[in-house]
mmCIF file of C-alpha atoms and ligand atoms in Angstrom:
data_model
loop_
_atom_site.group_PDB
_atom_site.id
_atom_site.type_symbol
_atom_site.label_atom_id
_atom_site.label_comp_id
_atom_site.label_asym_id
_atom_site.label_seq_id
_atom_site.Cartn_x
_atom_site.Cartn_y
_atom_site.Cartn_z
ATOM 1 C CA UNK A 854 67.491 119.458 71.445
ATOM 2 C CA UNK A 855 70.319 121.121 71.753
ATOM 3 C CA UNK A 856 71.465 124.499 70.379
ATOM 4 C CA UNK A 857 75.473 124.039 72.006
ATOM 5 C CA UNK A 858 78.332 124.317 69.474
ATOM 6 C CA UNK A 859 80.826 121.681 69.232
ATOM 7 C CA UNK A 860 83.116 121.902 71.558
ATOM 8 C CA UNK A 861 86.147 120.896 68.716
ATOM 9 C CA UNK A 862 84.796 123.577 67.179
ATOM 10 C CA UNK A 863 84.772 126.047 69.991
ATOM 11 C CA UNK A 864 88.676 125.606 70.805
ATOM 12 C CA UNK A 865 89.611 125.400 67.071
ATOM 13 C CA UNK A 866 90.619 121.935 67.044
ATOM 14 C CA UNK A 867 90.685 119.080 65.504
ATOM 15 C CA UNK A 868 89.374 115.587 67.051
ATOM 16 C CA UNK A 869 92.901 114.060 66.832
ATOM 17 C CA UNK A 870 93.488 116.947 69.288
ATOM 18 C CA UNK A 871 95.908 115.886 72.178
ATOM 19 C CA UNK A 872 96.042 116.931 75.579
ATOM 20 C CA UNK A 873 98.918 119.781 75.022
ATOM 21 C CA UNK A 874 97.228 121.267 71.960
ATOM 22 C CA UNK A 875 93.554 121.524 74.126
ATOM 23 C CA UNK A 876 95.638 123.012 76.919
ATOM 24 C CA UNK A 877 97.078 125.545 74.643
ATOM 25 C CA UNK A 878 93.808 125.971 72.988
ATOM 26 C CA UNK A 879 92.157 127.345 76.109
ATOM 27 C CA UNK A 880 94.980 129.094 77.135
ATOM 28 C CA UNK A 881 94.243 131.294 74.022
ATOM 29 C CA UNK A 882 90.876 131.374 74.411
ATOM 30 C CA UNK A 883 91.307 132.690 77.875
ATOM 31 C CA UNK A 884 93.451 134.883 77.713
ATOM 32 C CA UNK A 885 91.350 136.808 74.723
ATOM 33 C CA UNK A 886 87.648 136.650 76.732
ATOM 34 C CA UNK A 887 89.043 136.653 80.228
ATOM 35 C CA UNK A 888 86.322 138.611 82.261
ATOM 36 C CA UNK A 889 89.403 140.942 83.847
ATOM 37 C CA UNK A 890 89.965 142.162 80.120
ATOM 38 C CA UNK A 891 86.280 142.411 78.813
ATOM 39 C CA UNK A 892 84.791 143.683 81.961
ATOM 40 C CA UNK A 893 80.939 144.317 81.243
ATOM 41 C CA UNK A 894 80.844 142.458 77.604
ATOM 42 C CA UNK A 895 77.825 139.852 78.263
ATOM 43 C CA UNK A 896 79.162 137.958 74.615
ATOM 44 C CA UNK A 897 82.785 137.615 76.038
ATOM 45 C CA UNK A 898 81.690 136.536 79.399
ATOM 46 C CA UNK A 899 79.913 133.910 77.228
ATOM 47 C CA UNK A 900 82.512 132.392 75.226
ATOM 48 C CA UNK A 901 84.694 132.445 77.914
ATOM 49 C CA UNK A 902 82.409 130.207 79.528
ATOM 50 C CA UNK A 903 81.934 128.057 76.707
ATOM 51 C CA UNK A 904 85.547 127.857 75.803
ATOM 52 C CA UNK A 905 85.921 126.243 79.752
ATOM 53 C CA UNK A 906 83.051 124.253 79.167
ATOM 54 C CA UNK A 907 84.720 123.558 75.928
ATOM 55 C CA UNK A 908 88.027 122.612 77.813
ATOM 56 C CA UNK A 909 86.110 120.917 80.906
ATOM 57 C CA UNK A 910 85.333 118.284 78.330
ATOM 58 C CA UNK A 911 88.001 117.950 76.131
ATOM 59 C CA UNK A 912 90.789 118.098 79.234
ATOM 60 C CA UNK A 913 88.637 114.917 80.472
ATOM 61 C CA UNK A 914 89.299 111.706 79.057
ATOM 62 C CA UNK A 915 86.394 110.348 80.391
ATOM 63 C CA UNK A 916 84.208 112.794 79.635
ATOM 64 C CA UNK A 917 85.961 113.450 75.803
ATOM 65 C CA UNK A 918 85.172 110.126 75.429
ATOM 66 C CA UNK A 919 81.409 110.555 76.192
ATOM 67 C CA UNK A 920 81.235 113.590 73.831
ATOM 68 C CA UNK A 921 83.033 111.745 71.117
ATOM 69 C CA UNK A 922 80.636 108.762 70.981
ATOM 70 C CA UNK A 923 77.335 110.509 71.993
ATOM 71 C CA UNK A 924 77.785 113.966 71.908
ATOM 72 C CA UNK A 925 76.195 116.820 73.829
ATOM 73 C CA UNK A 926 73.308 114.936 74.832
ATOM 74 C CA UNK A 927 75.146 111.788 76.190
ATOM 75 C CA UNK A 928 77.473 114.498 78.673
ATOM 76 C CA UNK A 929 73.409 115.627 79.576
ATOM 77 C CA UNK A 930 72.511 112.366 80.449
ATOM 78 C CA UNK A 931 75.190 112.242 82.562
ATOM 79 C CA UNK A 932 74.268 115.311 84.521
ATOM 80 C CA UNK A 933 76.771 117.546 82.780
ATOM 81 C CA UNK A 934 76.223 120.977 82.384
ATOM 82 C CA UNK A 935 78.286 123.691 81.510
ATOM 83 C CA UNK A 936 79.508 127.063 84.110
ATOM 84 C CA UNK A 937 76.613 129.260 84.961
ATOM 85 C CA UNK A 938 78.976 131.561 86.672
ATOM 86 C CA UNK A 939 82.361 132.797 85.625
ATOM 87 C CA UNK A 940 83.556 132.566 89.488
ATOM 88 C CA UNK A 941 82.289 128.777 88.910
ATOM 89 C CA UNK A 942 85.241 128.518 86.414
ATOM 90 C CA UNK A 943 87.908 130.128 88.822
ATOM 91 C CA UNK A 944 87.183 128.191 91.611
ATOM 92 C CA UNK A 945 87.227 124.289 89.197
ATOM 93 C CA UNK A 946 90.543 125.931 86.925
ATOM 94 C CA UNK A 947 92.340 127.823 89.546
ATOM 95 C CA UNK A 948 95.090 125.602 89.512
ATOM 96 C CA UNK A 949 95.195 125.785 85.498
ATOM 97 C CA UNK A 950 95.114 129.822 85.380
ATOM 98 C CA UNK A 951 97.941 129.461 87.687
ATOM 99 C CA UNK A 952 100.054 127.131 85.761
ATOM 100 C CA UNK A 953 98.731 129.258 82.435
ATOM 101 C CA UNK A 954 100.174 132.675 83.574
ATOM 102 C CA UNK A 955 102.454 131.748 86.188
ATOM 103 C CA UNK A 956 100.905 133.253 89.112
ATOM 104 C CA UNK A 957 100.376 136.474 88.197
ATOM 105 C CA UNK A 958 97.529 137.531 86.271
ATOM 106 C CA UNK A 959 98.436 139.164 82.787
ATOM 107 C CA UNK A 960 95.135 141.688 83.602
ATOM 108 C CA UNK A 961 96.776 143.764 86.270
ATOM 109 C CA UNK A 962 94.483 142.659 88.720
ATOM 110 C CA UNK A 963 95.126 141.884 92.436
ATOM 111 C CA UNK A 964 95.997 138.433 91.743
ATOM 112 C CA UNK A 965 99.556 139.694 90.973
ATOM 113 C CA UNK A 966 102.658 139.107 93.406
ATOM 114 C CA UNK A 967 105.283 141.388 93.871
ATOM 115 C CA UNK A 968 108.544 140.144 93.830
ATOM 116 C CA UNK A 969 111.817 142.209 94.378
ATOM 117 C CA UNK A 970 112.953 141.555 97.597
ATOM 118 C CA UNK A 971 116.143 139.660 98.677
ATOM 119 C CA UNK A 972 115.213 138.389 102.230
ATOM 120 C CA UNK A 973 114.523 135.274 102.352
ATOM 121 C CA UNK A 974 112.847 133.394 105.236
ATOM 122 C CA UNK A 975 114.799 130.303 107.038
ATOM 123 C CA UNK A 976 113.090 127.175 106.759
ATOM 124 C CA UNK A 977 111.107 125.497 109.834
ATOM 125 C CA UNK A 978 112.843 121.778 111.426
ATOM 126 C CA UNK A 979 112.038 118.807 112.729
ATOM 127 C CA UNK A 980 113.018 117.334 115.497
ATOM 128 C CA UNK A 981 111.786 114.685 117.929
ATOM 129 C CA UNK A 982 112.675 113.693 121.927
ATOM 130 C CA UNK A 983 111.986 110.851 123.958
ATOM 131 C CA UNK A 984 110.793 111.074 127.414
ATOM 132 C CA UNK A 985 109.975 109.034 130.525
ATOM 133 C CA UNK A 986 106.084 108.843 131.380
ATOM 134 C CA UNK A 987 107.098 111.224 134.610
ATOM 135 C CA UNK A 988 108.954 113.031 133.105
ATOM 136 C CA UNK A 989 105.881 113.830 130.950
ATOM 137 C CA UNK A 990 103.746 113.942 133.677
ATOM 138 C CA UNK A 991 106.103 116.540 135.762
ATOM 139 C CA UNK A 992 107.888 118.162 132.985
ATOM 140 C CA UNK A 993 111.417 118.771 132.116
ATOM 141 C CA UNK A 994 114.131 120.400 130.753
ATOM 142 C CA UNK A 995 115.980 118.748 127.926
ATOM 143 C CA UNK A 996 118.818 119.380 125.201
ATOM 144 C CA UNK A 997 118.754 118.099 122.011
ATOM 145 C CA UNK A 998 121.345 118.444 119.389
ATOM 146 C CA UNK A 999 120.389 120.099 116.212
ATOM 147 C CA UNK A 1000 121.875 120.413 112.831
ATOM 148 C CA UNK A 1001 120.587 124.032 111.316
ATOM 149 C CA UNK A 1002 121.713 126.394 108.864
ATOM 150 C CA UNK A 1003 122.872 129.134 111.270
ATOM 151 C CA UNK A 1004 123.913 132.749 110.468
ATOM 152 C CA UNK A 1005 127.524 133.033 109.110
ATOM 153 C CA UNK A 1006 129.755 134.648 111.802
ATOM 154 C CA UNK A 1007 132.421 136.126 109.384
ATOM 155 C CA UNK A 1008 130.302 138.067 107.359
ATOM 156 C CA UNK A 1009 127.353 138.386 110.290
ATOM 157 C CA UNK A 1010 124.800 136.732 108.028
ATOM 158 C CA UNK A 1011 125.515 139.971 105.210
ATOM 159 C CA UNK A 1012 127.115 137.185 102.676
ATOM 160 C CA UNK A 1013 129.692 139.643 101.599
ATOM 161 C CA UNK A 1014 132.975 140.865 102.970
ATOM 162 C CA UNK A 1015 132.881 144.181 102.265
ATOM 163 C CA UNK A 1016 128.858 144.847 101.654
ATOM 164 C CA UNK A 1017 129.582 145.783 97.957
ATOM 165 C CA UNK A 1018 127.472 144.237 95.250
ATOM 166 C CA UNK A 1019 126.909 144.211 91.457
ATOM 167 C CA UNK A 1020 123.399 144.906 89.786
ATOM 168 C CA UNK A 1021 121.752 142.068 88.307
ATOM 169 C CA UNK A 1022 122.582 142.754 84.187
ATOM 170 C CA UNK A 1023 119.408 140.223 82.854
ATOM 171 C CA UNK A 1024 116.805 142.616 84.920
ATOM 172 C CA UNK A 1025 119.041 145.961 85.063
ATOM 173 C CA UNK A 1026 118.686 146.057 88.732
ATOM 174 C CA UNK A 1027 115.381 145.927 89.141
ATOM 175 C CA UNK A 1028 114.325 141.961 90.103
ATOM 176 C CA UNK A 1029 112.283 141.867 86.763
ATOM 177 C CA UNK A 1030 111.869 141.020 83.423
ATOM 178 C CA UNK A 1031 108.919 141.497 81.315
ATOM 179 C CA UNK A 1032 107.920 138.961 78.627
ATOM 180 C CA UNK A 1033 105.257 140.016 76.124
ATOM 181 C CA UNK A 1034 102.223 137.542 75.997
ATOM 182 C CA UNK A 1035 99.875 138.243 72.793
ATOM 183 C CA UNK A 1036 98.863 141.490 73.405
ATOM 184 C CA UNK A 1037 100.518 141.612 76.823
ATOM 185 C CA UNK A 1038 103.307 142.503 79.083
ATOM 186 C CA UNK A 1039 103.843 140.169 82.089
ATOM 187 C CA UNK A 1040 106.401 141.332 84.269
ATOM 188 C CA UNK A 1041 107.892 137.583 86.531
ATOM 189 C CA UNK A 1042 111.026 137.695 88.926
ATOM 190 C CA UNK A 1043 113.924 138.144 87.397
ATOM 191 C CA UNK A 1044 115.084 134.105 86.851
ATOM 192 C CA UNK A 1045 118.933 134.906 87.561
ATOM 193 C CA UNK A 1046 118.658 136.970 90.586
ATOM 194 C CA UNK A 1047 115.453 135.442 92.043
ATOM 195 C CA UNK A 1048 114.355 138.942 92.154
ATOM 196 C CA UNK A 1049 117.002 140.100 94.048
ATOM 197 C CA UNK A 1050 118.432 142.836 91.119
ATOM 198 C CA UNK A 1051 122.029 142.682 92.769
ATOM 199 C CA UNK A 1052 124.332 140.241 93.428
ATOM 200 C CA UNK A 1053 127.373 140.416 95.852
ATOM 201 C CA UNK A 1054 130.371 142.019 94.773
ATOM 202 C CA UNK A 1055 132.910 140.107 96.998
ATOM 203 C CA UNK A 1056 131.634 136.475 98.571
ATOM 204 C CA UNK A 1057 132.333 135.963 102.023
ATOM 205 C CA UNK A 1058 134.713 132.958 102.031
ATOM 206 C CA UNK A 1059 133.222 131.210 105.475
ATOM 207 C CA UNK A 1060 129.456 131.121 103.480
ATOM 208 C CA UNK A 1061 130.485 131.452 100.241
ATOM 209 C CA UNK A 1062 128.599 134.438 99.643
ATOM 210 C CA UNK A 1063 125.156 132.490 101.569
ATOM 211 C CA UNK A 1064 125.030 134.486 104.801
ATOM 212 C CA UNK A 1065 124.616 131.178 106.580
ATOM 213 C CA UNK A 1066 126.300 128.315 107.131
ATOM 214 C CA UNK A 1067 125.262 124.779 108.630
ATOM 215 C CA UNK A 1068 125.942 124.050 112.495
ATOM 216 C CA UNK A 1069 125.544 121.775 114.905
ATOM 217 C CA UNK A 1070 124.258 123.608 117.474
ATOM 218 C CA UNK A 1071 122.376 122.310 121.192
ATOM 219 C CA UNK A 1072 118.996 123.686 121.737
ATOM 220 C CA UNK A 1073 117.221 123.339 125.509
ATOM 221 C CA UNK A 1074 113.599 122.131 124.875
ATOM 222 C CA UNK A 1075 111.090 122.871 128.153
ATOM 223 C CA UNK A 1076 108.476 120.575 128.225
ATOM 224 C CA UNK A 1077 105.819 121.353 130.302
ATOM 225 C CA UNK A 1078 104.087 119.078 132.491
ATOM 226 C CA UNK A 1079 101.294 117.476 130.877
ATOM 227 C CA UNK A 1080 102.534 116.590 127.337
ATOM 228 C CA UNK A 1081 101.101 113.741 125.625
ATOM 229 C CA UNK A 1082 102.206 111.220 123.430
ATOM 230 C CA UNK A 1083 102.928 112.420 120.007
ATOM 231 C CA UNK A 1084 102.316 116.394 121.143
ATOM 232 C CA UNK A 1085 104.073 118.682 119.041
ATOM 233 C CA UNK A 1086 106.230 121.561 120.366
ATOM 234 C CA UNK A 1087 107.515 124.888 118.585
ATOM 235 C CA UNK A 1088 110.524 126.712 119.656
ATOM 236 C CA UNK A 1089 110.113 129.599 117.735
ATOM 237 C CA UNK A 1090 113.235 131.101 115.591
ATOM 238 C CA UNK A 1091 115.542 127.915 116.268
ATOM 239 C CA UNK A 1092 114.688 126.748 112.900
ATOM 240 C CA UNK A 1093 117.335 127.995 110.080
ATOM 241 C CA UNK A 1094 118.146 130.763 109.578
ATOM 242 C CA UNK A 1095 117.108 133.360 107.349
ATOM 243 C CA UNK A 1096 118.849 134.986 103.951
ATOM 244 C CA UNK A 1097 119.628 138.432 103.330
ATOM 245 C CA UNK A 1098 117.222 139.738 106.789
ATOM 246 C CA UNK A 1099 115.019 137.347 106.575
ATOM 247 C CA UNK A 1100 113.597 135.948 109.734
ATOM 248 C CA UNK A 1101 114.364 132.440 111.311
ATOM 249 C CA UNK A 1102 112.585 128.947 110.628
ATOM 250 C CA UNK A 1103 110.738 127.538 113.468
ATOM 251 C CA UNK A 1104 111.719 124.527 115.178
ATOM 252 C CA UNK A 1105 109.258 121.609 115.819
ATOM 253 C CA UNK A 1106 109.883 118.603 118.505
ATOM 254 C CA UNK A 1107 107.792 115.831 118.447
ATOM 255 C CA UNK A 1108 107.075 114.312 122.062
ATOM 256 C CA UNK A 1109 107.174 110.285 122.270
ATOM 257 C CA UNK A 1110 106.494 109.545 125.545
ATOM 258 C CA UNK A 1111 107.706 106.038 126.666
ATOM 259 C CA UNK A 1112 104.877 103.382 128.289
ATOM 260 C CA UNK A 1113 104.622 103.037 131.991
ATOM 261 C CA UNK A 1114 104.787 99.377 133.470
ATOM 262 C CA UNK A 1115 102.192 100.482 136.199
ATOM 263 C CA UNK A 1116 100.463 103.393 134.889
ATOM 264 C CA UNK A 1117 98.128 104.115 131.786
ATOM 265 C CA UNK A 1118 97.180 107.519 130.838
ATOM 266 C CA UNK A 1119 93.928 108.413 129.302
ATOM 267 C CA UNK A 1120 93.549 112.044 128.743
ATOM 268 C CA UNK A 1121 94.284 113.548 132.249
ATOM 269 C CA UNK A 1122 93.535 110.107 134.232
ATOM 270 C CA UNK A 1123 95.973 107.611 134.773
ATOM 271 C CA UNK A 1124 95.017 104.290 135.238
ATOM 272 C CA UNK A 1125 95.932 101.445 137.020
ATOM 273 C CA UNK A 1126 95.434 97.839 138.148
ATOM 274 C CA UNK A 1127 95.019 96.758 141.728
ATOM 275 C CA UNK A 1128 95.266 92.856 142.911
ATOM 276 C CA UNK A 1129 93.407 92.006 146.065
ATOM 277 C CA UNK A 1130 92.886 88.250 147.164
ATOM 278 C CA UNK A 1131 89.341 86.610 147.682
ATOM 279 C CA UNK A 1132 89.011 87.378 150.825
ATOM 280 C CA UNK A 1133 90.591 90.858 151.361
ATOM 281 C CA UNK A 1134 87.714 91.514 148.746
ATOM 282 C CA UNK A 1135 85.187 89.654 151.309
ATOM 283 C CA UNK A 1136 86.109 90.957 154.499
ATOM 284 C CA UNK A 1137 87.337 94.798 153.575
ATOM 285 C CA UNK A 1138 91.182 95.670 154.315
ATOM 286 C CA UNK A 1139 93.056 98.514 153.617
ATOM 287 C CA UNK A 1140 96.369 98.590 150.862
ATOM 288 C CA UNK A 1141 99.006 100.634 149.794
ATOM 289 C CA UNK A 1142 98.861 101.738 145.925
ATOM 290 C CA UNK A 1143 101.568 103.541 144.126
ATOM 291 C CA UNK A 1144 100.566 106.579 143.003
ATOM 292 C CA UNK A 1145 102.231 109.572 140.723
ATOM 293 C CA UNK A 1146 103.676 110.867 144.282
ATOM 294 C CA UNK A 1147 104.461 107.851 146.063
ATOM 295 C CA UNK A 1148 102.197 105.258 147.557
ATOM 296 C CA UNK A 1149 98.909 106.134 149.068
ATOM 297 C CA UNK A 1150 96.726 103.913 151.226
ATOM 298 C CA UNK A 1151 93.119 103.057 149.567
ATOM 299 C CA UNK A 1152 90.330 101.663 151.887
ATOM 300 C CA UNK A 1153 88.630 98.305 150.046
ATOM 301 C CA UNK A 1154 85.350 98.039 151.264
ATOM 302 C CA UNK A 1155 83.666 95.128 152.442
ATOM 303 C CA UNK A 1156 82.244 92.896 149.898
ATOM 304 C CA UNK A 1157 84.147 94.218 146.894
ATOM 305 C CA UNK A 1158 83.424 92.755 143.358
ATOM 306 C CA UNK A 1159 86.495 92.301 140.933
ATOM 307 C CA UNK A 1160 86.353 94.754 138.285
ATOM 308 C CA UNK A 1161 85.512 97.878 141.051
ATOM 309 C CA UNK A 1162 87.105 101.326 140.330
ATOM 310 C CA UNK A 1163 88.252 103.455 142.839
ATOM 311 C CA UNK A 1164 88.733 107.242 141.865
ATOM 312 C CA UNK A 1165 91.325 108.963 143.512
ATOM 313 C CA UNK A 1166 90.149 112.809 142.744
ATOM 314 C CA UNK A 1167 93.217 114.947 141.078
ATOM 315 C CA UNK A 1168 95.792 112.613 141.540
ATOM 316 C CA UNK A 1169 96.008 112.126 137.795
ATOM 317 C CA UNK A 1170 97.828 114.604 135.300
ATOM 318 C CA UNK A 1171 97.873 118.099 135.212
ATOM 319 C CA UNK A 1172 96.513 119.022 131.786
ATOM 320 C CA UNK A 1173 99.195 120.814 129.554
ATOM 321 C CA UNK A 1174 96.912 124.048 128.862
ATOM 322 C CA UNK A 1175 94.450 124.320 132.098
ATOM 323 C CA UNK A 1176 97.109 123.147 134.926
ATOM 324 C CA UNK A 1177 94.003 120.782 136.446
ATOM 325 C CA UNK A 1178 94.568 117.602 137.385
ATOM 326 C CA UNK A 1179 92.828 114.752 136.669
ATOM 327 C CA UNK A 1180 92.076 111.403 138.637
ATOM 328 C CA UNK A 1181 93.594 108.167 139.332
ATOM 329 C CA UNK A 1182 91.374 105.530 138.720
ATOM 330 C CA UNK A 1183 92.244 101.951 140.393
ATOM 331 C CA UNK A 1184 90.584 99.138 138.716
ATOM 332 C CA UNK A 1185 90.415 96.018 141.767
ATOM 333 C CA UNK A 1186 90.990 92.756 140.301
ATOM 334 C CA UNK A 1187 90.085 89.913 143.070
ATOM 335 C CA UNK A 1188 92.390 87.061 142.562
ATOM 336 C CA UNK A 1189 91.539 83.515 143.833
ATOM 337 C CA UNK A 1190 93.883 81.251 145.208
ATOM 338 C CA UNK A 1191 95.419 78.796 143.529
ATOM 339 C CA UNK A 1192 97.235 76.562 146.252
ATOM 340 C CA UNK A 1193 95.635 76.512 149.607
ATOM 341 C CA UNK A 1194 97.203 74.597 152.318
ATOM 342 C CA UNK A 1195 94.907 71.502 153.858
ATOM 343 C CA UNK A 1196 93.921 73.993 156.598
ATOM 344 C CA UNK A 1197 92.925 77.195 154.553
ATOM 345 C CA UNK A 1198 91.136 74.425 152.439
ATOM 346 C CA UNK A 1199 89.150 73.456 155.557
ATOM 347 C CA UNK A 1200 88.172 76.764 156.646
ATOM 348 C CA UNK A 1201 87.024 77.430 152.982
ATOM 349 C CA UNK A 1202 84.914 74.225 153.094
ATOM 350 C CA UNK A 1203 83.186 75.326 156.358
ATOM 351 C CA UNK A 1204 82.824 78.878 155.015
ATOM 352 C CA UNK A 1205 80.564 77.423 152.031
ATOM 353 C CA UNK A 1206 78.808 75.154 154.080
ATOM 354 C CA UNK A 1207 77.683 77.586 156.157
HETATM 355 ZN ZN1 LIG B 2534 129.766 134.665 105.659
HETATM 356 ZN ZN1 LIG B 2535 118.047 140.111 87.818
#
């Protein structure tokens, strides 16, 4: 049993409805039981909930589809239910209430932006820089070239020769224009100065009037010791530049670090492969292994197994944030001989016989 109204019904429609006319529907229906408007009216807070449970259903084509064949009881047995909260509504149509009034809420609420002022803020870039493994691992120093919009020298970044300007006639100056909505005013940026409410008397020829013009321009990049593979870094205010006062963009290099033929680094280790013949492995020895600063001799101990690591405590990376090193770790890999000579072959033969 059911006691809901149809939701056709609900939004005034008819059930050749299409998506546009539901859409416009709500918009309607919103805008005349929104809870900003009616504040402490139970009955509008209720038909504004079951004009979006109206819309929920009709917006859906699945779920129109449902309602069409079966009704309110087939959405039901489908677990549908309607909004028991209005903040339920917000938070599944937020999107929708923004497309529906543009941003700014025809109420006079908080939601509303304020618009007015000319700066605008330079865009952030991308960049990235490829480095050796040590020069990863040590750090360096590095200049990259950059193409940016950069603030106009002729006119320092003003846009205007002379500094005069003419107020915007569509908005009278002030960076907006109010449309009337229904019952409503709703005041949006002026759409010919973008808010602005002037525009510059006398263009500076260099920019054309933009404050900025596009450079080539070399920017030093310090990486610090440590970076990783695919580590991001921000040089903040080399981005472009801003319009009108506003600030600069930020400028982002991406770190590809080229592979080591010796080395592998894992986190703050670095890893690496060690050869040592059958019986260096048997008998102990002592080798030379190349390490971040130059070779380092490593004692094998007697009786060594291929596949032994050997940890070499904070010879490894220094980590990018914390400045501690890790280790190296030397994996041993006993090799056997492949050609022995009739006498090595003897000795071998008396060594397993005995
Ligand atoms: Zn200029
Ligand atoms: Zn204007």
């Amino acid at each position: 049993m059911t006691t809901k109204r149809d939701y056709y019904a609900i939004l005034g429609l008819s059930r050749e409805a299409d998506l546009g006319q539901i859409k416009k529907a709500y918009r309607q229906k919103a805008l005349d039981f929104h809870p900003d408007r009616n504040q402490h009216d139970p009955q509008a807070e209720e038909k504004f909930k079951e004009a979006s449970e109206a819309y929920e259903v009709l917006s859906d084509p699945q779920k129109r589809q449902i309602y069409d064949q079966l009704g309110h009881a087939g959405l039901e047995g489908r677990g549908f239910h309607g909004f028991d909260r209005v903040d339920d509504i917000f938070a599944s149509f937020g999107d929708i209430f923004e497309d529906f009034f543009g941003g700014f809420s025809p109420f006079g609420s908080s939601r509303s932006r304020r618009g007015g002022s000319r700066a605008r803020h330079g865009g952030d870039l991308e960049a990235s820089l490829n480095i050796s493994f040590e020069e990863a691992v040590f750090g360096t120093k590095k200049e990259i070239d950059i193409h940016k919009e950069a603030s106009c020298e002729a006119c320092s970044g003003k846009g205007s020769k002379s500094g005069r300007t003419n107020a915007c006639a569509t908005c009278g100056g002030s960076g907006q224009v109010a449309h009337s909505q229904g019952f409503f005013m709703i005041q949006t940026t002026c759409p010919r100065c973008h808010g602005a409410g002037e525009f510059i008397a006398d263009p500076c020829d260099e920019c054309r009037g933009q404050g900025r013009v596009r450079k080539k321009k070399m920017v030093t990049v310090k990486v610090p010791a440590g970076v990783e593979d695919a580590m991001r870094l921000v040089l903040r205010g080399e981005g472009n530049a801003g319009m009108q006062g506003g600030g600069s963009g930020d400028l982002y290099v991406f770190i590809r670090v080229a592979p080591h033929s010796f080395f592998e680094r894992k986190g703050d280790d670095v890893h690496c492969t060690v050869p040592v013949s059958m019986v260096q492995a048997a008998i102990g020895t002592k080798i030379k292994v190349p390490t971040l600063e130059g070779e380092e001799e490593i004692k094998i101990e007697e009786g060594t197994d291929s596949g032994h690591e050997i940890r070499l405590k904070r010879k490894g990376v220094a980590n990018v944030h914390s400045g501690r090193r890790g280790d190296q770790v030397i994996k041993i890999v006993v090799t056997t001989p492949k050609k022995l000579s009739k006498k090595q072959r003897q000795l071998l033969e008396d060594f397993s016989k005995s």
